[in-house]
Amino acid sequence: MTHENKFGMFIHWGIYSLTGLHEQAIARYDLDRAYYEGLANEFDPADYDPEQWVLLAKKAGMKYICITAKHHDGFCMWDTKYTDYNIMNTPYGKDVLKMLADACKKHGMLLSFYYSNPDWHHEYGYNPASTHQWKSARMDTSDTEKYREYVKNQVTELLTNYGPIYTFFWDIPPKIEDPSLNELVRKLQPGIYINDRGWDKGDFSTPEREYQAAEGVSFTRMTEACNSVGQQSWGYRAQEDFYTKRHLCCSIDRIMSMGGSYLLNVGPNAKGVIDEKYTEKLMAVADWYNRMEGCLECAEHDPFSYEPRHDKYIATKKNGKTYLHFYNGIISESVALKNYPGSPKKVRLMNSGAELPFAIEPLPEFFDGKTGKASAPFLHIYGIPSDEFVSEPIVLEIEW
Ligand code: GLC
């Protein structure tokens, strides 16, 4: 993903959406197991229309969808032979992953699967070496060998019956080294990318939530960051604390300009709908993202040190142009670069698409206090309507 980094949609969906609380509701709210698992008998997402999801992702500029096939609760969202605790045994009774795979295929959307290693339903799911084991079915016994057979069987189904799969997202490192799992994944889906939360280190790293990458400018390993549109939960939450547009856009800009992919999550509700508030937030981000005209994807790191006076930035290059990403915004209506390879032919503000005026000139803000003379000239890009874009990172395109 370093060389073909993309923006994608993460989807956390399962019977937990019926609680309106959290994808780990059974554990985090200490719910009664019989009650929680009984929700399978109520799960009937009659309004599920995967084409709507795919079209929404497309509209947001997203190139792939990663959906939870099985979360920690162990409930399986596909027609699996290996447990009855699955979508076929609900009032809905249809393989929702198959429906999504068909919709993705129809609209040219890549598909990825999330699969949780913790399994709170499976008899042998308990793994004392790992975390997130709170509500495992039996914590008095552990047989990860038997459990691994189950995982392999399920992975085989997921990677055989749903067409080409773009990435595989294991969740919660089991802290047991077993390369045979990823070998199986690769055998079934040559060319797939696998994350680092599985049974060996996989292909890519997965920083999450408010993780701030070290003050770097470029990832050294293939990376896919993820965050949800809301702060409290990945699964549907009726009272979600949605992030600000600014927080999300700044995070996406920073990660993607460092060469990472970015999964932005939504939690569809129990009817199978990405509801209005989730959609609104996603579209607010998409409105910014689409104005970036793809400059965040597949760009190269630009090693030139531009030294803007105040604002933190990451520089990339694409199609012969330089992109300066001021991922936390800028403090005035201008950017002044101390170093520049020459005089630009053209400077554009990606946020609006408008051309910006510039001059190579000394600035009174900087002068040599000893001699009283003006400092060396800056590349002064001015007239930036920053106040119109306070909820967004500022991105400049420079043609040299
Ligand atoms: C964390 C959470 C899990 C969520 C995942 C998404 O691991 O525990 O619930 O699915 O993040 O990356």
CSV table of C-alpha atoms and ligand atoms in Angstrom, one decimal:
chain,number,residue,atom,x,y,z
A,1,MET,CA,0.0,0.0,0.0
A,2,THR,CA,3.0,2.3,0.2
A,3,HIS,CA,3.0,2.6,-3.6
A,4,GLU,CA,-0.7,2.3,-4.2
A,5,ASN,CA,-2.1,3.8,-1.0
A,6,LYS,CA,-5.8,4.2,-1.1
A,7,PHE,CA,-8.8,5.7,0.9
A,8,GLY,CA,-11.2,2.9,2.0
A,9,MET,CA,-14.3,2.3,4.0
A,10,PHE,CA,-14.2,0.2,7.1
A,11,ILE,CA,-17.5,-1.4,8.1
A,12,HIS,CA,-18.2,-2.8,11.5
A,13,TRP,CA,-21.5,-4.6,11.3
A,14,GLY,CA,-22.9,-7.5,13.3
A,15,ILE,CA,-25.7,-8.4,15.7
A,16,TYR,CA,-24.2,-5.9,18.1
A,17,SER,CA,-25.8,-3.2,16.0
A,18,LEU,CA,-29.1,-4.2,17.7
A,19,THR,CA,-27.7,-2.9,21.1
A,20,GLY,CA,-26.9,0.5,19.7
A,21,LEU,CA,-24.0,0.5,22.1
A,22,HIS,CA,-20.6,-0.8,20.8
A,23,GLU,CA,-19.2,-3.7,18.8
A,24,GLN,CA,-17.9,-5.2,22.0
A,25,ALA,CA,-21.1,-4.5,23.9
A,26,ILE,CA,-21.4,-8.0,25.4
A,27,ALA,CA,-18.0,-7.5,27.2
A,28,ARG,CA,-17.9,-3.7,27.8
A,29,TYR,CA,-21.4,-3.6,29.2
A,30,ASP,CA,-21.1,-7.0,30.7
A,31,LEU,CA,-24.3,-8.2,29.0
A,32,ASP,CA,-25.8,-11.6,29.8
A,33,ARG,CA,-24.5,-14.1,27.3
A,34,ALA,CA,-27.9,-15.8,26.6
A,35,TYR,CA,-29.5,-12.3,26.0
A,36,TYR,CA,-26.7,-11.2,23.7
A,37,GLU,CA,-26.4,-14.3,21.7
A,38,GLY,CA,-30.2,-14.4,21.5
A,39,LEU,CA,-30.0,-11.2,19.4
A,40,ALA,CA,-29.2,-13.5,16.5
A,41,ASN,CA,-32.9,-14.4,16.6
A,42,GLU,CA,-33.8,-10.8,16.1
A,43,PHE,CA,-31.3,-9.7,13.5
A,44,ASP,CA,-33.3,-8.8,10.4
A,45,PRO,CA,-31.7,-6.0,8.4
A,46,ALA,CA,-34.5,-5.8,6.0
A,47,ASP,CA,-33.3,-2.5,4.5
A,48,TYR,CA,-29.8,-3.8,3.7
A,49,ASP,CA,-28.9,-2.7,0.2
A,50,PRO,CA,-25.1,-3.3,-0.3
A,51,GLU,CA,-25.2,-1.3,-3.5
A,52,GLN,CA,-26.1,1.8,-1.5
A,53,TRP,CA,-23.0,1.2,0.7
A,54,VAL,CA,-20.7,0.7,-2.3
A,55,LEU,CA,-22.1,3.8,-4.1
A,56,LEU,CA,-21.6,5.8,-0.9
A,57,ALA,CA,-18.0,4.7,-0.7
A,58,LYS,CA,-17.5,5.5,-4.3
A,59,LYS,CA,-19.0,9.0,-3.8
A,60,ALA,CA,-16.5,9.5,-1.0
A,61,GLY,CA,-13.6,8.7,-3.2
A,62,MET,CA,-13.0,5.4,-1.6
A,63,LYS,CA,-11.4,2.5,-3.5
A,64,TYR,CA,-12.0,-0.4,-1.2
A,65,ILE,CA,-14.3,-1.7,1.5
A,66,CYS,CA,-13.2,-3.8,4.5
A,67,ILE,CA,-16.0,-5.4,6.4
A,68,THR,CA,-16.1,-7.4,9.7
A,69,ALA,CA,-16.7,-11.0,8.7
A,70,LYS,CA,-16.4,-12.0,12.3
A,71,HIS,CA,-15.9,-9.7,15.3
A,72,HIS,CA,-14.8,-10.7,18.8
A,73,ASP,CA,-18.4,-11.9,19.7
A,74,GLY,CA,-17.8,-14.8,17.2
A,75,PHE,CA,-20.9,-14.2,15.2
A,76,CYS,CA,-20.3,-14.9,11.5
A,77,MET,CA,-21.7,-12.6,8.8
A,78,TRP,CA,-21.5,-15.3,6.1
A,79,ASP,CA,-22.8,-18.7,5.3
A,80,THR,CA,-20.2,-20.8,7.2
A,81,LYS,CA,-20.3,-24.5,7.7
A,82,TYR,CA,-18.3,-24.4,10.9
A,83,THR,CA,-20.6,-22.8,13.3
A,84,ASP,CA,-24.4,-22.3,13.6
A,85,TYR,CA,-23.8,-18.9,15.1
A,86,ASN,CA,-24.1,-17.2,11.7
A,87,ILE,CA,-26.2,-15.0,9.5
A,88,MET,CA,-28.1,-17.9,7.9
A,89,ASN,CA,-29.6,-18.6,11.3
A,90,THR,CA,-31.3,-15.2,11.7
A,91,PRO,CA,-34.7,-14.1,10.5
A,92,TYR,CA,-32.8,-12.4,7.6
A,93,GLY,CA,-31.2,-15.7,6.6
A,94,LYS,CA,-29.1,-14.4,3.7
A,95,ASP,CA,-25.3,-14.3,3.3
A,96,VAL,CA,-24.7,-10.5,3.6
A,97,LEU,CA,-21.0,-10.8,2.7
A,98,LYS,CA,-21.9,-12.5,-0.6
A,99,MET,CA,-24.4,-9.7,-1.3
A,100,LEU,CA,-21.7,-7.1,-0.6
A,101,ALA,CA,-19.1,-9.0,-2.7
A,102,ASP,CA,-21.6,-9.0,-5.7
A,103,ALA,CA,-22.2,-5.2,-5.3
A,104,CYS,CA,-18.5,-4.5,-5.1
A,105,LYS,CA,-17.9,-6.5,-8.2
A,106,LYS,CA,-20.7,-4.7,-10.0
A,107,HIS,CA,-19.2,-1.3,-9.2
A,108,GLY,CA,-15.5,-2.0,-9.4
A,109,MET,CA,-15.0,-1.7,-5.6
A,110,LEU,CA,-12.2,-3.7,-4.0
A,111,LEU,CA,-13.3,-5.9,-1.1
A,112,SER,CA,-11.4,-6.8,2.1
A,113,PHE,CA,-12.2,-8.9,5.2
A,114,TYR,CA,-11.7,-8.2,8.8
A,115,TYR,CA,-11.5,-11.3,11.0
A,116,SER,CA,-11.1,-11.3,14.8
A,117,ASN,CA,-8.8,-13.7,16.5
A,118,PRO,CA,-10.5,-13.4,19.8
A,119,ASP,CA,-13.7,-15.4,19.7
A,120,TRP,CA,-16.0,-15.2,22.7
A,121,HIS,CA,-18.4,-17.8,21.4
A,122,HIS,CA,-16.2,-20.7,20.2
A,123,GLU,CA,-15.5,-23.4,22.8
A,124,TYR,CA,-11.8,-23.2,22.2
A,125,GLY,CA,-11.5,-19.6,21.4
A,126,TYR,CA,-9.9,-18.6,24.7
A,127,ASN,CA,-6.2,-17.6,24.3
A,128,PRO,CA,-4.6,-16.6,27.5
A,129,ALA,CA,-1.5,-15.2,25.6
A,130,SER,CA,-3.6,-12.5,24.0
A,131,THR,CA,-5.9,-9.6,25.0
A,132,HIS,CA,-9.7,-9.0,24.5
A,133,GLN,CA,-10.6,-12.4,26.0
A,134,TRP,CA,-13.1,-11.0,28.6
A,135,LYS,CA,-16.2,-12.9,27.6
A,136,SER,CA,-14.7,-16.0,26.1
A,137,ALA,CA,-17.2,-18.9,26.2
A,138,ARG,CA,-14.9,-21.0,28.4
A,139,MET,CA,-12.0,-19.4,30.2
A,140,ASP,CA,-11.2,-22.6,32.1
A,141,THR,CA,-9.7,-24.3,29.0
A,142,SER,CA,-7.6,-23.3,26.1
A,143,ASP,CA,-6.9,-25.2,23.0
A,144,THR,CA,-5.6,-22.8,20.4
A,145,GLU,CA,-4.6,-25.7,18.1
A,146,LYS,CA,-8.2,-26.7,17.8
A,147,TYR,CA,-9.3,-23.1,17.5
A,148,ARG,CA,-6.7,-22.5,14.7
A,149,GLU,CA,-8.2,-25.4,12.7
A,150,TYR,CA,-11.5,-23.6,13.0
A,151,VAL,CA,-9.9,-20.3,11.9
A,152,LYS,CA,-8.2,-22.0,8.9
A,153,ASN,CA,-11.5,-23.5,7.8
A,154,GLN,CA,-13.3,-20.2,8.0
A,155,VAL,CA,-10.5,-18.3,6.3
A,156,THR,CA,-10.7,-20.9,3.5
A,157,GLU,CA,-14.4,-20.2,3.0
A,158,LEU,CA,-13.8,-16.4,3.1
A,159,LEU,CA,-11.0,-16.5,0.6
A,160,THR,CA,-12.6,-19.0,-1.7
A,161,ASN,CA,-16.2,-18.1,-2.1
A,162,TYR,CA,-16.2,-14.3,-2.4
A,163,GLY,CA,-14.0,-13.5,-5.4
A,164,PRO,CA,-10.7,-11.6,-5.2
A,165,ILE,CA,-10.0,-10.2,-1.8
A,166,TYR,CA,-7.8,-7.1,-1.6
A,167,THR,CA,-6.5,-7.1,2.0
A,168,PHE,CA,-7.0,-9.4,5.0
A,169,PHE,CA,-7.4,-7.6,8.4
A,170,TRP,CA,-6.7,-9.9,11.3
A,171,ASP,CA,-7.7,-8.2,14.6
A,172,ILE,CA,-6.0,-8.5,18.0
A,173,PRO,CA,-2.6,-10.2,17.7
A,174,PRO,CA,-2.8,-13.7,19.2
A,175,LYS,CA,0.8,-13.5,20.3
A,176,ILE,CA,1.4,-16.9,19.0
A,177,GLU,CA,3.7,-17.3,16.0
A,178,ASP,CA,2.2,-19.5,13.3
A,179,PRO,CA,3.1,-18.6,9.7
A,180,SER,CA,0.9,-21.4,8.4
A,181,LEU,CA,-2.1,-19.1,8.6
A,182,ASN,CA,-0.8,-16.4,6.4
A,183,GLU,CA,0.6,-19.0,4.1
A,184,LEU,CA,-2.9,-20.3,3.7
A,185,VAL,CA,-4.2,-16.8,3.0
A,186,ARG,CA,-1.6,-16.2,0.4
A,187,LYS,CA,-2.2,-19.6,-1.2
A,188,LEU,CA,-5.9,-18.9,-1.6
A,189,GLN,CA,-5.5,-15.3,-2.7
A,190,PRO,CA,-2.1,-14.7,-4.3
A,191,GLY,CA,-1.3,-10.9,-4.2
A,192,ILE,CA,-3.4,-10.2,-1.1
A,193,TYR,CA,-2.0,-7.8,1.5
A,194,ILE,CA,-2.2,-9.0,5.1
A,195,ASN,CA,-2.0,-6.8,8.2
A,196,ASP,CA,0.2,-7.2,11.2
A,197,ARG,CA,-2.4,-8.2,13.8
A,198,GLY,CA,-2.3,-11.9,12.8
A,199,TRP,CA,-0.1,-14.9,13.4
A,200,ASP,CA,3.1,-13.3,12.0
A,201,LYS,CA,4.1,-9.8,11.0
A,202,GLY,CA,2.2,-9.8,7.7
A,203,ASP,CA,2.7,-7.1,5.1
A,204,PHE,CA,1.4,-3.8,6.6
A,205,SER,CA,1.1,-1.9,9.9
A,206,THR,CA,-2.2,-0.7,11.3
A,207,PRO,CA,-2.0,2.4,13.5
A,208,GLU,CA,-5.4,3.1,14.9
A,209,ARG,CA,-7.5,6.0,16.3
A,210,GLU,CA,-5.5,9.0,17.6
A,211,TYR,CA,-2.2,7.4,16.9
A,212,GLN,CA,0.2,10.1,15.9
A,213,ALA,CA,2.9,8.7,13.7
A,214,ALA,CA,6.3,9.9,14.9
A,215,GLU,CA,7.1,13.3,13.4
A,216,GLY,CA,7.9,11.4,10.2
A,217,VAL,CA,7.3,12.4,6.6
A,218,SER,CA,7.1,8.9,5.0
A,219,PHE,CA,6.3,5.5,6.3
A,220,THR,CA,9.1,2.9,6.2
A,221,ARG,CA,6.7,0.0,6.1
A,222,MET,CA,3.4,-0.4,4.2
A,223,THR,CA,0.8,1.1,6.4
A,224,GLU,CA,-3.0,1.3,6.7
A,225,ALA,CA,-4.3,3.6,9.4
A,226,CYS,CA,-7.8,3.4,10.6
A,227,ASN,CA,-10.3,5.4,12.5
A,228,SER,CA,-14.1,5.6,12.8
A,229,VAL,CA,-16.3,8.6,12.2
A,230,GLY,CA,-17.2,8.5,15.9
A,231,GLN,CA,-15.0,8.4,19.0
A,232,GLN,CA,-16.7,5.8,21.1
A,233,SER,CA,-17.4,2.8,18.9
A,234,TRP,CA,-16.7,1.1,15.6
A,235,GLY,CA,-20.1,-0.6,15.6
A,236,TYR,CA,-23.3,1.3,15.4
A,237,ARG,CA,-23.8,3.6,18.4
A,238,ALA,CA,-27.1,5.4,18.9
A,239,GLN,CA,-25.4,8.2,20.9
A,240,GLU,CA,-22.1,8.4,19.1
A,241,ASP,CA,-19.6,11.3,19.7
A,242,PHE,CA,-18.8,12.1,16.2
A,243,TYR,CA,-15.3,13.5,15.5
A,244,THR,CA,-15.0,16.9,13.9
A,245,LYS,CA,-14.5,17.1,10.2
A,246,ARG,CA,-11.3,18.9,10.9
A,247,HIS,CA,-9.9,16.0,13.1
A,248,LEU,CA,-10.7,13.4,10.5
A,249,CYS,CA,-9.5,15.3,7.4
A,250,CYS,CA,-6.3,16.3,9.1
A,251,SER,CA,-5.6,12.7,10.1
A,252,ILE,CA,-6.3,11.4,6.7
A,253,ASP,CA,-4.2,14.1,5.0
A,254,ARG,CA,-1.3,13.3,7.3
A,255,ILE,CA,-1.4,9.5,7.0
A,256,MET,CA,-2.0,9.5,3.3
A,257,SER,CA,0.7,12.1,2.5
A,258,MET,CA,3.1,9.8,4.4
A,259,GLY,CA,2.2,7.1,1.9
A,260,GLY,CA,-0.3,5.2,4.0
A,261,SER,CA,-3.8,4.0,3.2
A,262,TYR,CA,-6.6,5.1,5.4
A,263,LEU,CA,-9.7,3.1,6.4
A,264,LEU,CA,-12.5,5.4,7.7
A,265,ASN,CA,-15.1,3.4,9.5
A,266,VAL,CA,-18.9,3.5,9.7
A,267,GLY,CA,-21.2,1.3,11.7
A,268,PRO,CA,-24.4,0.5,9.9
A,269,ASN,CA,-27.5,0.0,12.1
A,270,ALA,CA,-29.6,-3.1,12.7
A,271,LYS,CA,-31.7,-2.3,9.7
A,272,GLY,CA,-28.7,-2.5,7.5
A,273,VAL,CA,-28.6,1.2,6.9
A,274,ILE,CA,-25.6,3.7,7.3
A,275,ASP,CA,-27.8,6.2,9.0
A,276,GLU,CA,-28.0,9.9,8.4
A,277,LYS,CA,-25.5,11.1,11.0
A,278,TYR,CA,-22.9,8.6,9.9
A,279,THR,CA,-23.5,9.5,6.2
A,280,GLU,CA,-23.4,13.2,6.9
A,281,LYS,CA,-20.0,13.0,8.6
A,282,LEU,CA,-18.6,10.7,5.9
A,283,MET,CA,-19.8,13.2,3.2
A,284,ALA,CA,-18.3,16.1,5.0
A,285,VAL,CA,-14.9,14.4,4.9
A,286,ALA,CA,-15.6,13.3,1.3
A,287,ASP,CA,-16.3,16.8,0.2
A,288,TRP,CA,-12.7,17.8,1.2
A,289,TYR,CA,-11.2,14.5,-0.1
A,290,ASN,CA,-12.7,14.8,-3.5
A,291,ARG,CA,-11.3,18.3,-3.9
A,292,MET,CA,-7.8,16.9,-3.5
A,293,GLU,CA,-8.2,15.4,-7.0
A,294,GLY,CA,-6.4,12.2,-6.1
A,295,CYS,CA,-3.2,13.9,-5.0
A,296,LEU,CA,-3.1,11.8,-1.8
A,297,GLU,CA,-3.0,8.5,-3.7
A,298,CYS,CA,0.2,7.0,-5.0
A,299,ALA,CA,2.3,10.1,-4.5
A,300,GLU,CA,6.0,9.9,-3.9
A,301,HIS,CA,7.7,11.5,-0.9
A,302,ASP,CA,9.4,14.8,-1.9
A,303,PRO,CA,12.7,14.9,0.0
A,304,PHE,CA,13.3,18.7,-0.7
A,305,SER,CA,13.4,20.7,2.5
A,306,TYR,CA,11.1,23.7,1.9
A,307,GLU,CA,11.2,25.1,5.4
A,308,PRO,CA,7.9,27.0,5.6
A,309,ARG,CA,8.1,29.5,8.4
A,310,HIS,CA,5.5,28.3,10.9
A,311,ASP,CA,3.4,25.5,9.7
A,312,LYS,CA,4.0,21.8,9.9
A,313,TYR,CA,3.9,20.1,6.5
A,314,ILE,CA,4.6,17.0,4.4
A,315,ALA,CA,5.7,17.3,0.8
A,316,THR,CA,4.9,14.8,-1.9
A,317,LYS,CA,5.3,14.7,-5.7
A,318,LYS,CA,3.0,13.4,-8.3
A,319,ASN,CA,2.9,13.8,-12.1
A,320,GLY,CA,5.8,16.3,-11.9
A,321,LYS,CA,4.0,18.6,-9.4
A,322,THR,CA,4.8,19.2,-5.7
A,323,TYR,CA,2.1,19.0,-3.1
A,324,LEU,CA,2.6,20.7,0.2
A,325,HIS,CA,0.3,19.3,2.8
A,326,PHE,CA,-0.2,21.5,5.8
A,327,TYR,CA,-2.0,18.8,7.7
A,328,ASN,CA,-2.9,21.0,10.7
A,329,GLY,CA,-3.8,24.0,8.6
A,330,ILE,CA,-1.9,27.3,8.4
A,331,ILE,CA,-1.9,30.2,10.8
A,332,SER,CA,-2.3,33.1,8.3
A,333,GLU,CA,-3.3,33.8,4.7
A,334,SER,CA,0.1,32.9,3.4
A,335,VAL,CA,2.8,30.4,3.3
A,336,ALA,CA,6.4,31.5,3.0
A,337,LEU,CA,9.0,29.0,2.0
A,338,LYS,CA,12.6,29.6,2.9
A,339,ASN,CA,14.0,27.1,0.4
A,340,TYR,CA,12.6,26.5,-3.1
A,341,PRO,CA,14.1,24.9,-6.2
A,342,GLY,CA,13.2,27.9,-8.4
A,343,SER,CA,10.4,30.1,-9.3
A,344,PRO,CA,7.1,28.2,-9.7
A,345,LYS,CA,5.1,28.3,-13.0
A,346,LYS,CA,1.9,28.0,-11.1
A,347,VAL,CA,0.6,27.6,-7.6
A,348,ARG,CA,-2.9,26.2,-6.8
A,349,LEU,CA,-4.9,25.9,-3.6
A,350,MET,CA,-6.3,22.4,-3.8
A,351,ASN,CA,-9.0,23.2,-1.3
A,352,SER,CA,-10.7,25.5,-3.8
A,353,GLY,CA,-8.9,24.7,-7.0
A,354,ALA,CA,-8.0,28.4,-7.4
A,355,GLU,CA,-4.7,29.7,-8.6
A,356,LEU,CA,-2.7,31.6,-6.0
A,357,PRO,CA,-0.5,34.7,-6.3
A,358,PHE,CA,3.1,34.4,-5.3
A,359,ALA,CA,6.3,36.4,-5.3
A,360,ILE,CA,9.9,35.8,-4.5
A,361,GLU,CA,10.6,38.6,-2.1
A,362,PRO,CA,12.1,39.5,1.3
A,363,LEU,CA,9.6,39.7,4.1
A,364,PRO,CA,9.6,42.3,6.9
A,365,GLU,CA,8.8,39.6,9.4
A,366,PHE,CA,12.3,38.3,8.8
A,367,PHE,CA,15.3,40.6,8.6
A,368,ASP,CA,18.8,40.4,9.9
A,369,GLY,CA,18.8,42.1,13.3
A,370,LYS,CA,22.5,42.8,13.2
A,371,THR,CA,22.8,44.5,9.9
A,372,GLY,CA,19.2,45.8,9.8
A,373,LYS,CA,18.9,44.3,6.3
A,374,ALA,CA,16.2,42.3,4.8
A,375,SER,CA,16.6,38.5,4.9
A,376,ALA,CA,17.1,36.4,1.9
A,377,PRO,CA,13.9,36.4,-0.3
A,378,PHE,CA,11.2,33.8,0.4
A,379,LEU,CA,8.8,32.1,-1.9
A,380,HIS,CA,5.8,34.0,-0.6
A,381,ILE,CA,2.5,32.4,-1.6
A,382,TYR,CA,-0.3,34.7,-0.4
A,383,GLY,CA,-4.0,35.5,-0.7
A,384,ILE,CA,-5.0,32.1,0.7
A,385,PRO,CA,-8.6,32.3,2.0
A,386,SER,CA,-7.6,30.2,5.1
A,387,ASP,CA,-10.7,31.2,7.1
A,388,GLU,CA,-12.9,29.5,4.6
A,389,PHE,CA,-11.1,26.3,5.2
A,390,VAL,CA,-10.6,26.1,9.0
A,391,SER,CA,-12.1,22.6,9.1
A,392,GLU,CA,-9.5,21.3,6.6
A,393,PRO,CA,-5.8,20.8,6.1
A,394,ILE,CA,-4.5,23.2,3.6
A,395,VAL,CA,-2.9,21.6,0.5
A,396,LEU,CA,-1.0,23.6,-2.2
A,397,GLU,CA,0.0,22.3,-5.6
A,398,ILE,CA,3.1,23.8,-7.1
A,399,GLU,CA,4.2,23.4,-10.7
A,400,TRP,CA,7.9,24.3,-11.0
B,1,GLC,C1,-9.7,-2.4,18.1
B,1,GLC,C2,-11.0,-2.7,18.8
B,1,GLC,C3,-11.9,-3.4,17.9
B,1,GLC,C4,-12.0,-2.8,16.5
B,1,GLC,C5,-10.6,-2.5,16.0
B,1,GLC,C6,-10.6,-1.8,14.6
B,1,GLC,O1,-8.9,-3.5,18.0
B,1,GLC,O2,-10.8,-3.5,19.9
B,1,GLC,O3,-13.2,-3.6,18.4
B,1,GLC,O4,-12.6,-3.7,15.7
B,1,GLC,O5,-9.9,-1.8,16.9
B,1,GLC,O6,-9.2,-1.6,14.2
